[in-house]
Amino acid sequence: MKTMCLLIAVAVVFSGARLHAEEQKTVVFLTWKPSQPEVWEKLIRRFHETHPKIRVKIQIGPHSSTESHAILAQRLKNKDTSVDVFFMDVIWPPEFASAGWALDLTSRFSVKEQEKFLPATIAANTYKGKIYGVPCYLGAGLLYYRKDLLAKYELSPPRSWHEMLSQGEVILKGEADPNLYIFSAQFKQYEGLVCDMLEYIWSDGGGVIDRQTREVLLADTPAVQAVAFVRDRIIGAAAPQGAVNYEEPESLELFVHGRAVFHRNWPYAWDLANDPEKSEVAGDVGVGTLPAFPGHSPASALGGWQFGISRWSKHPDEAWEFVRFMSSQEAQKTLALQAGLAPARIAVYHDAEVQEKMPHLRFFLPAFKKARPRPVSPLYPMISQELQRFFSRAITERETDVSGLAQAASGRIERIVQMETMLQQ
């Protein structure tokens, strides 16, 4: 009898375990390999604790945004149901929405909840009035500067590009160091060049494509003036001629070795610039909003990553629970404090612990509030290629007619914009 009772008890235990396993649903999260995997693992463990009926399986893709895009796009194009949640670069949502790959989150991600995020991050995830992604963390263009040198010459951080140049000239004259430049940034022909150049154009009151009318603005006076300014006053003058070959690492190297007074980069550069083992200017670095042209406001190019849900997911409700948790205030605070990532939620910047341990974030926030997404288009990669070619040629070839180049590039971009309409029919 005892043996029979024991067998029944064991059967009940195993049956319950099997039932529990059957109740669990697995959500597959396709992402790239993070720099701090232990922080993400900690968050997922916490999710499992609070959501016992959902298990998250991680699939690691390439760290390169371009390679990740290629892999993800191929799987979504093939209606692959094995992917539920994926990480999106800030420029992907319109493409994924237009292609029908990303799930429309409008009914799940309320306007009231959207208002808790920095506005630019919501704009980047919105396409044709609907939202397709939830921001995780962001980046934006920032101005780094040698606060020791500015203090030495009794100067305040520059508010205009012209003021930055005049301050740099004062400092260079006083320091008499032939290896010191005024400025360092990213001017190689790649996506970073688009970000940098848009910041000049926006801060001169210009643009590339009007978001409402879809009119191409690249050949308008503000844009042409801004591009000419970079060619004539930055390349080979304030910045070394070699800056036309700089991406982020090369431009940052010049700054951390004490060879540039001012430097444009993303938030990640803060920790590196202030690491005594990697930087000769650690402790002497300030950071703030990028300058603007007279009469106009500063603007930063928006960067960052967001969560999307596959339209082909078999578990959209469970996928949403995971996205909601990973984009929550608790998760974003953890990513800020333990992974150094800039949160997309406004409230995290006002958290007492975050303010105490990451005081530099208060200098980031004004720039983040002025951040703007790159042209929102399902054909953005094609637009970017045209912009890269135009910007690169315009700033490297001294004798070129910037206005003529801009008009030619505008014509090509106009044809791409016309293709958008065809895609939507």
Short mmCIF file of C-alpha atoms in Angstrom, two decimals:
data_model
loop_
_atom_site.label_atom_id
_atom_site.label_comp_id
_atom_site.label_asym_id
_atom_site.label_seq_id
_atom_site.Cartn_x
_atom_site.Cartn_y
_atom_site.Cartn_z
CA MET A 1 0.00 0.00 0.00
CA LYS A 2 2.83 2.39 0.95
CA THR A 3 4.56 1.53 -2.30
CA MET A 4 1.38 2.26 -4.25
CA CYS A 5 0.98 5.64 -2.48
CA LEU A 6 4.61 6.51 -3.20
CA LEU A 7 4.18 5.67 -6.88
CA ILE A 8 1.05 7.80 -7.04
CA ALA A 9 2.84 10.69 -5.34
CA VAL A 10 5.80 10.44 -7.75
CA ALA A 11 3.40 10.28 -10.68
CA VAL A 12 1.64 13.41 -9.46
CA VAL A 13 4.98 15.25 -9.10
CA PHE A 14 6.11 14.27 -12.59
CA SER A 15 2.71 15.03 -14.02
CA GLY A 16 2.77 18.46 -12.41
CA ALA A 17 6.27 19.11 -13.69
CA ARG A 18 5.24 18.04 -17.19
CA LEU A 19 2.14 20.25 -17.00
CA HIS A 20 4.25 23.19 -15.81
CA ALA A 21 6.69 22.64 -18.68
CA GLU A 22 3.80 22.46 -21.12
CA GLU A 23 2.43 25.77 -19.78
CA GLN A 24 5.74 27.53 -20.39
CA LYS A 25 6.27 29.26 -23.71
CA THR A 26 9.65 30.13 -25.17
CA VAL A 27 10.41 33.56 -26.61
CA VAL A 28 13.44 33.72 -28.89
CA PHE A 29 15.37 37.01 -28.71
CA LEU A 30 17.75 37.68 -31.62
CA THR A 31 20.41 40.19 -30.64
CA TRP A 32 24.09 40.96 -31.06
CA LYS A 33 26.75 40.06 -28.53
CA PRO A 34 26.66 42.77 -25.84
CA SER A 35 29.79 44.23 -24.28
CA GLN A 36 28.46 43.40 -20.80
CA PRO A 37 26.68 40.03 -21.25
CA GLU A 38 26.42 39.48 -17.49
CA VAL A 39 24.13 42.51 -17.14
CA TRP A 40 21.72 41.25 -19.79
CA GLU A 41 21.81 37.76 -18.26
CA LYS A 42 20.92 39.26 -14.89
CA LEU A 43 17.90 41.02 -16.37
CA ILE A 44 16.70 37.88 -18.12
CA ARG A 45 17.01 35.90 -14.88
CA ARG A 46 14.90 38.55 -13.21
CA PHE A 47 12.34 38.27 -16.02
CA HIS A 48 12.16 34.51 -15.52
CA GLU A 49 11.55 35.03 -11.80
CA THR A 50 8.68 37.42 -12.42
CA HIS A 51 7.28 35.56 -15.45
CA PRO A 52 7.56 31.84 -14.62
CA LYS A 53 5.45 30.78 -17.60
CA ILE A 54 7.80 32.40 -20.15
CA ARG A 55 11.34 31.37 -20.99
CA VAL A 56 13.65 33.53 -23.07
CA LYS A 57 16.14 31.93 -25.44
CA ILE A 58 18.94 34.17 -26.69
CA GLN A 59 20.34 33.92 -30.21
CA ILE A 60 23.53 35.90 -30.74
CA GLY A 61 24.15 37.56 -34.10
CA PRO A 62 27.09 39.66 -35.34
CA HIS A 63 28.04 42.82 -33.45
CA SER A 64 28.10 44.79 -36.71
CA SER A 65 24.86 46.66 -37.37
CA THR A 66 25.18 46.00 -41.10
CA GLU A 67 25.71 42.26 -40.68
CA SER A 68 22.95 41.99 -38.07
CA HIS A 69 20.57 43.74 -40.43
CA ALA A 70 21.37 41.32 -43.26
CA ILE A 71 20.76 38.24 -41.11
CA LEU A 72 17.60 39.55 -39.49
CA ALA A 73 16.11 40.84 -42.75
CA GLN A 74 16.68 37.50 -44.44
CA ARG A 75 14.94 35.59 -41.66
CA LEU A 76 11.99 37.96 -41.50
CA LYS A 77 11.69 38.02 -45.28
CA ASN A 78 11.35 34.24 -45.15
CA LYS A 79 8.61 34.51 -42.48
CA ASP A 80 10.83 32.61 -40.04
CA THR A 81 8.69 31.87 -36.97
CA SER A 82 11.69 30.96 -34.83
CA VAL A 83 12.38 34.64 -34.04
CA ASP A 84 10.02 36.46 -31.67
CA VAL A 85 11.86 39.56 -30.46
CA PHE A 86 14.77 41.33 -32.15
CA PHE A 87 17.00 44.33 -31.60
CA MET A 88 16.66 47.12 -34.18
CA ASP A 89 19.11 49.88 -34.98
CA VAL A 90 17.43 53.29 -34.89
CA ILE A 91 17.27 53.51 -38.70
CA TRP A 92 15.52 50.16 -39.26
CA PRO A 93 11.90 50.58 -38.02
CA PRO A 94 10.48 52.27 -41.17
CA GLU A 95 11.98 49.58 -43.40
CA PHE A 96 10.73 46.72 -41.23
CA ALA A 97 7.29 48.33 -40.90
CA SER A 98 6.92 48.97 -44.62
CA ALA A 99 8.00 45.41 -45.43
CA GLY A 100 5.44 44.01 -42.99
CA TRP A 101 8.10 42.29 -40.88
CA ALA A 102 7.61 44.15 -37.59
CA LEU A 103 4.46 43.79 -35.52
CA ASP A 104 2.38 46.95 -35.13
CA LEU A 105 2.62 47.78 -31.40
CA THR A 106 0.22 50.72 -31.38
CA SER A 107 -2.48 48.93 -29.40
CA ARG A 108 0.03 47.67 -26.83
CA PHE A 109 2.35 50.67 -26.48
CA SER A 110 -0.03 53.45 -25.42
CA VAL A 111 0.56 57.14 -26.07
CA LYS A 112 0.67 57.69 -22.30
CA GLU A 113 3.52 55.17 -22.04
CA GLN A 114 5.29 56.60 -25.09
CA GLU A 115 5.39 60.01 -23.40
CA LYS A 116 7.69 58.55 -20.73
CA PHE A 117 10.44 58.20 -23.36
CA LEU A 118 12.58 60.89 -24.98
CA PRO A 119 10.58 62.22 -27.97
CA ALA A 120 13.18 61.49 -30.65
CA THR A 121 13.25 57.80 -29.73
CA ILE A 122 9.50 57.55 -30.28
CA ALA A 123 9.68 59.47 -33.56
CA ALA A 124 12.31 57.05 -34.84
CA ASN A 125 10.03 54.08 -34.14
CA THR A 126 6.93 55.62 -35.68
CA TYR A 127 5.97 55.02 -39.30
CA LYS A 128 2.79 56.33 -40.94
CA GLY A 129 1.26 57.10 -37.56
CA LYS A 130 1.88 53.68 -36.01
CA ILE A 131 4.66 52.51 -33.71
CA TYR A 132 6.78 49.44 -34.38
CA GLY A 133 9.52 49.50 -31.77
CA VAL A 134 10.13 50.22 -28.08
CA PRO A 135 13.33 52.15 -27.24
CA CYS A 136 15.93 50.42 -25.11
CA TYR A 137 18.83 52.87 -25.01
CA LEU A 138 20.03 55.73 -27.13
CA GLY A 139 22.97 57.73 -28.32
CA ALA A 140 23.30 61.21 -29.75
CA GLY A 141 26.08 63.43 -30.98
CA LEU A 142 27.90 65.23 -28.14
CA LEU A 143 30.64 67.84 -27.92
CA TYR A 144 33.58 66.75 -25.80
CA TYR A 145 36.12 69.40 -24.84
CA ARG A 146 39.27 70.01 -22.83
CA LYS A 147 37.81 71.75 -19.81
CA ASP A 148 41.31 72.40 -18.44
CA LEU A 149 42.26 74.37 -21.55
CA LEU A 150 38.99 76.29 -21.61
CA ALA A 151 39.49 77.20 -17.94
CA LYS A 152 43.11 78.22 -18.57
CA TYR A 153 42.01 80.75 -21.19
CA GLU A 154 38.85 81.75 -19.29
CA LEU A 155 36.49 80.40 -21.94
CA SER A 156 33.02 78.82 -21.66
CA PRO A 157 31.89 75.88 -23.80
CA PRO A 158 31.08 77.25 -27.26
CA ARG A 159 27.49 77.76 -28.30
CA SER A 160 28.18 78.29 -31.99
CA TRP A 161 30.45 76.58 -34.51
CA HIS A 162 32.16 79.89 -35.23
CA GLU A 163 32.74 80.44 -31.52
CA MET A 164 34.29 76.97 -31.28
CA LEU A 165 36.74 77.88 -34.03
CA SER A 166 37.65 81.25 -32.52
CA GLN A 167 38.18 79.69 -29.08
CA GLY A 168 40.32 76.99 -30.66
CA GLU A 169 42.48 79.60 -32.35
CA VAL A 170 43.05 81.37 -29.02
CA ILE A 171 44.07 78.11 -27.36
CA LEU A 172 46.32 76.98 -30.22
CA LYS A 173 48.10 80.32 -30.23
CA GLY A 174 48.59 80.20 -26.47
CA GLU A 175 49.73 76.58 -26.36
CA ALA A 176 52.04 76.89 -29.37
CA ASP A 177 51.84 73.13 -29.90
CA PRO A 178 52.16 72.14 -33.58
CA ASN A 179 50.52 68.76 -32.83
CA LEU A 180 47.36 70.31 -31.35
CA TYR A 181 44.20 70.72 -33.46
CA ILE A 182 40.98 72.55 -32.72
CA PHE A 183 38.61 69.73 -33.59
CA SER A 184 38.24 66.03 -34.26
CA ALA A 185 35.22 64.15 -35.66
CA GLN A 186 34.12 61.44 -38.10
CA PHE A 187 34.40 62.39 -41.78
CA LYS A 188 35.11 59.09 -43.54
CA GLN A 189 32.58 57.96 -46.15
CA TYR A 190 30.31 55.75 -44.00
CA GLU A 191 27.13 56.13 -41.94
CA GLY A 192 28.95 58.18 -39.30
CA LEU A 193 29.60 60.88 -41.90
CA VAL A 194 25.86 61.19 -42.49
CA CYS A 195 25.26 61.69 -38.76
CA ASP A 196 27.98 64.32 -38.45
CA MET A 197 26.92 66.28 -41.52
CA LEU A 198 23.23 66.24 -40.60
CA GLU A 199 24.16 67.90 -37.32
CA TYR A 200 25.71 70.81 -39.20
CA ILE A 201 22.75 71.05 -41.60
CA TRP A 202 20.10 70.85 -38.87
CA SER A 203 21.92 73.40 -36.73
CA ASP A 204 21.79 75.81 -39.67
CA GLY A 205 18.03 75.45 -39.98
CA GLY A 206 18.20 73.02 -42.90
CA GLY A 207 17.27 69.45 -43.58
CA VAL A 208 17.42 66.59 -46.08
CA ILE A 209 13.80 65.46 -46.48
CA ASP A 210 10.75 67.19 -45.04
CA ARG A 211 9.01 64.53 -42.98
CA GLN A 212 5.50 65.75 -43.85
CA THR A 213 5.74 66.86 -47.49
CA ARG A 214 8.63 64.52 -48.45
CA GLU A 215 10.27 67.48 -50.24
CA VAL A 216 14.03 67.07 -50.64
CA LEU A 217 15.84 69.99 -49.00
CA LEU A 218 19.47 69.08 -49.61
CA ALA A 219 20.07 71.76 -52.25
CA ASP A 220 18.51 74.55 -50.17
CA THR A 221 20.77 77.34 -48.92
CA PRO A 222 21.07 76.22 -45.24
CA ALA A 223 22.25 72.73 -46.22
CA VAL A 224 24.68 73.99 -48.87
CA GLN A 225 26.11 76.59 -46.47
CA ALA A 226 26.63 74.01 -43.73
CA VAL A 227 28.43 71.57 -46.04
CA ALA A 228 30.63 74.36 -47.41
CA PHE A 229 31.49 75.38 -43.84
CA VAL A 230 32.77 71.89 -43.07
CA ARG A 231 34.84 71.82 -46.25
CA ASP A 232 36.32 75.31 -45.84
CA ARG A 233 36.64 75.71 -42.07
CA ILE A 234 36.91 72.20 -40.62
CA ILE A 235 38.69 69.76 -42.96
CA GLY A 236 42.39 70.51 -43.14
CA ALA A 237 41.92 73.59 -40.94
CA ALA A 238 40.31 73.08 -37.53
CA ALA A 239 40.66 69.31 -38.01
CA PRO A 240 43.55 67.51 -39.71
CA GLN A 241 43.18 66.67 -43.39
CA GLY A 242 43.32 63.02 -42.37
CA ALA A 243 39.95 63.41 -40.66
CA VAL A 244 38.36 62.41 -43.98
CA ASN A 245 39.52 58.89 -43.05
CA TYR A 246 38.31 58.99 -39.44
CA GLU A 247 35.59 56.84 -37.96
CA GLU A 248 34.85 56.97 -34.21
CA PRO A 249 38.00 55.18 -32.96
CA GLU A 250 40.46 57.27 -34.98
CA SER A 251 38.82 60.57 -34.10
CA LEU A 252 38.65 59.64 -30.41
CA GLU A 253 42.29 58.59 -30.39
CA LEU A 254 43.34 62.09 -31.43
CA PHE A 255 41.35 63.57 -28.56
CA VAL A 256 42.41 61.16 -25.79
CA HIS A 257 46.06 61.70 -26.71
CA GLY A 258 45.64 65.41 -26.08
CA ARG A 259 45.82 66.47 -29.71
CA ALA A 260 42.37 68.08 -30.09
CA VAL A 261 40.61 70.73 -28.01
CA PHE A 262 37.08 69.77 -29.13
CA HIS A 263 35.70 66.43 -30.24
CA ARG A 264 32.36 65.17 -31.56
CA ASN A 265 31.37 61.63 -30.56
CA TRP A 266 28.67 59.43 -29.01
CA PRO A 267 28.05 58.83 -25.27
CA TYR A 268 30.30 55.76 -25.13
CA ALA A 269 33.35 58.01 -25.54
CA TRP A 270 32.90 59.49 -22.05
CA ASP A 271 34.19 56.45 -20.18
CA LEU A 272 37.13 55.98 -22.55
CA ALA A 273 38.12 59.64 -22.46
CA ASN A 274 38.14 59.55 -18.66
CA ASP A 275 39.95 56.22 -18.25
CA PRO A 276 43.49 57.01 -17.00
CA GLU A 277 44.78 53.78 -18.55
CA LYS A 278 43.54 54.76 -22.01
CA SER A 279 43.44 58.54 -22.00
CA GLU A 280 46.06 61.22 -21.45
CA VAL A 281 43.33 63.77 -20.72
CA ALA A 282 41.33 61.76 -18.16
CA GLY A 283 39.76 64.07 -15.60
CA ASP A 284 40.14 67.10 -17.87
CA VAL A 285 37.20 66.29 -20.15
CA GLY A 286 33.92 68.15 -20.31
CA VAL A 287 30.88 67.28 -22.39
CA GLY A 288 27.74 69.02 -23.59
CA THR A 289 25.48 69.91 -26.47
CA LEU A 290 26.92 70.45 -29.94
CA PRO A 291 27.18 74.04 -31.20
CA ALA A 292 24.87 75.62 -33.78
CA PHE A 293 25.05 78.36 -36.37
CA PRO A 294 23.91 81.86 -35.33
CA GLY A 295 20.17 82.17 -34.99
CA HIS A 296 19.57 78.43 -34.90
CA SER A 297 19.34 75.66 -32.31
CA PRO A 298 21.77 72.78 -31.78
CA ALA A 299 20.77 69.35 -33.03
CA SER A 300 22.25 65.90 -32.52
CA ALA A 301 21.86 62.83 -34.70
CA LEU A 302 19.96 60.13 -32.86
CA GLY A 303 21.52 56.71 -32.42
CA GLY A 304 20.50 53.75 -30.32
CA TRP A 305 18.65 50.44 -30.28
CA GLN A 306 15.08 49.29 -29.81
CA PHE A 307 13.08 46.14 -29.39
CA GLY A 308 10.85 44.91 -32.19
CA ILE A 309 8.50 41.93 -32.35
CA SER A 310 8.31 39.75 -35.44
CA ARG A 311 5.03 39.76 -37.29
CA TRP A 312 5.51 36.00 -37.68
CA SER A 313 5.95 35.31 -33.97
CA LYS A 314 3.80 32.48 -32.63
CA HIS A 315 3.94 34.05 -29.15
CA PRO A 316 3.31 37.79 -29.62
CA ASP A 317 1.73 38.25 -26.17
CA GLU A 318 4.68 36.63 -24.40
CA ALA A 319 7.09 38.54 -26.64
CA TRP A 320 5.39 41.79 -25.61
CA GLU A 321 5.74 40.90 -21.92
CA PHE A 322 9.48 40.46 -22.45
CA VAL A 323 9.80 43.74 -24.38
CA ARG A 324 7.78 45.60 -21.76
CA PHE A 325 10.02 44.28 -19.00
CA MET A 326 13.29 44.99 -20.82
CA SER A 327 12.23 48.56 -21.57
CA SER A 328 10.87 49.20 -18.07
CA GLN A 329 12.34 51.82 -15.75
CA GLU A 330 13.86 49.07 -13.60
CA ALA A 331 15.63 47.47 -16.57
CA GLN A 332 16.83 50.76 -18.04
CA LYS A 333 18.22 51.81 -14.66
CA THR A 334 20.13 48.53 -14.47
CA LEU A 335 21.51 48.98 -17.99
CA ALA A 336 22.57 52.53 -17.12
CA LEU A 337 24.29 51.73 -13.82
CA GLN A 338 25.84 48.39 -14.74
CA ALA A 339 26.39 48.64 -18.50
CA GLY A 340 26.85 52.40 -18.90
CA LEU A 341 24.05 52.68 -21.48
CA ALA A 342 22.10 55.93 -21.84
CA PRO A 343 18.45 55.28 -20.97
CA ALA A 344 15.58 56.20 -23.27
CA ARG A 345 13.17 56.72 -20.36
CA ILE A 346 13.21 60.28 -19.03
CA ALA A 347 12.56 59.28 -15.41
CA VAL A 348 15.81 57.32 -15.17
CA TYR A 349 17.79 60.55 -15.57
CA HIS A 350 16.09 61.91 -12.46
CA ASP A 351 16.69 58.79 -10.35
CA ALA A 352 18.77 59.70 -7.28
CA GLU A 353 21.08 56.68 -7.53
CA VAL A 354 21.69 57.26 -11.24
CA GLN A 355 22.45 60.94 -10.62
CA GLU A 356 24.90 60.04 -7.87
CA LYS A 357 26.76 57.32 -9.75
CA MET A 358 26.52 58.76 -13.27
CA PRO A 359 26.59 62.55 -12.79
CA HIS A 360 27.72 63.08 -16.40
CA LEU A 361 24.28 62.02 -17.62
CA ARG A 362 22.94 65.44 -16.66
CA PHE A 363 25.20 66.89 -19.34
CA PHE A 364 23.99 64.31 -21.87
CA LEU A 365 20.28 64.98 -21.34
CA PRO A 366 20.05 68.42 -23.04
CA ALA A 367 21.66 66.95 -26.17
CA PHE A 368 19.37 63.92 -26.05
CA LYS A 369 16.35 66.23 -25.89
CA LYS A 370 17.57 67.94 -29.06
CA ALA A 371 18.34 64.68 -30.86
CA ARG A 372 16.69 64.03 -34.21
CA PRO A 373 16.26 60.82 -36.18
CA ARG A 374 17.85 60.52 -39.59
CA PRO A 375 15.44 60.68 -42.56
CA VAL A 376 12.61 58.27 -41.76
CA SER A 377 12.15 56.08 -44.81
CA PRO A 378 11.73 52.40 -45.64
CA LEU A 379 14.44 53.03 -48.25
CA TYR A 380 16.82 54.75 -45.88
CA PRO A 381 19.85 52.60 -46.85
CA MET A 382 19.55 53.91 -50.42
CA ILE A 383 19.20 57.50 -49.20
CA SER A 384 22.20 57.06 -46.92
CA GLN A 385 24.37 55.85 -49.79
CA GLU A 386 23.51 58.96 -51.80
CA LEU A 387 24.21 61.20 -48.82
CA GLN A 388 27.51 59.51 -48.08
CA ARG A 389 28.73 59.97 -51.64
CA PHE A 390 27.62 63.60 -51.77
CA PHE A 391 29.03 64.60 -48.39
CA SER A 392 32.34 62.83 -48.96
CA ARG A 393 32.95 64.39 -52.35
CA ALA A 394 31.80 67.83 -51.23
CA ILE A 395 34.17 68.03 -48.26
CA THR A 396 37.22 66.35 -49.82
CA GLU A 397 37.34 68.01 -53.24
CA ARG A 398 38.25 71.64 -52.64
CA GLU A 399 37.31 72.99 -56.06
CA THR A 400 33.90 71.36 -56.33
CA ASP A 401 30.68 73.35 -56.59
CA VAL A 402 28.84 72.30 -53.44
CA SER A 403 25.54 73.70 -54.71
CA GLY A 404 25.82 71.79 -57.98
CA LEU A 405 26.69 68.56 -56.19
CA ALA A 406 23.76 69.09 -53.83
CA GLN A 407 21.32 69.58 -56.70
CA ALA A 408 22.50 66.40 -58.40
CA ALA A 409 22.25 64.41 -55.16
CA SER A 410 18.80 65.89 -54.51
CA GLY A 411 17.61 64.64 -57.87
CA ARG A 412 18.71 61.11 -57.07
CA ILE A 413 17.13 61.23 -53.60
CA GLU A 414 13.89 62.56 -55.10
CA ARG A 415 13.69 59.43 -57.25
CA ILE A 416 14.13 57.28 -54.15
CA VAL A 417 11.35 59.18 -52.40
CA GLN A 418 9.13 58.52 -55.43
CA MET A 419 9.89 54.82 -55.04
CA GLU A 420 8.54 55.01 -51.48
CA THR A 421 5.14 55.89 -52.92
CA MET A 422 5.28 52.92 -55.26
CA LEU A 423 6.08 50.60 -52.35
CA GLN A 424 3.03 51.81 -50.46
CA GLN A 425 0.61 51.18 -53.33
#
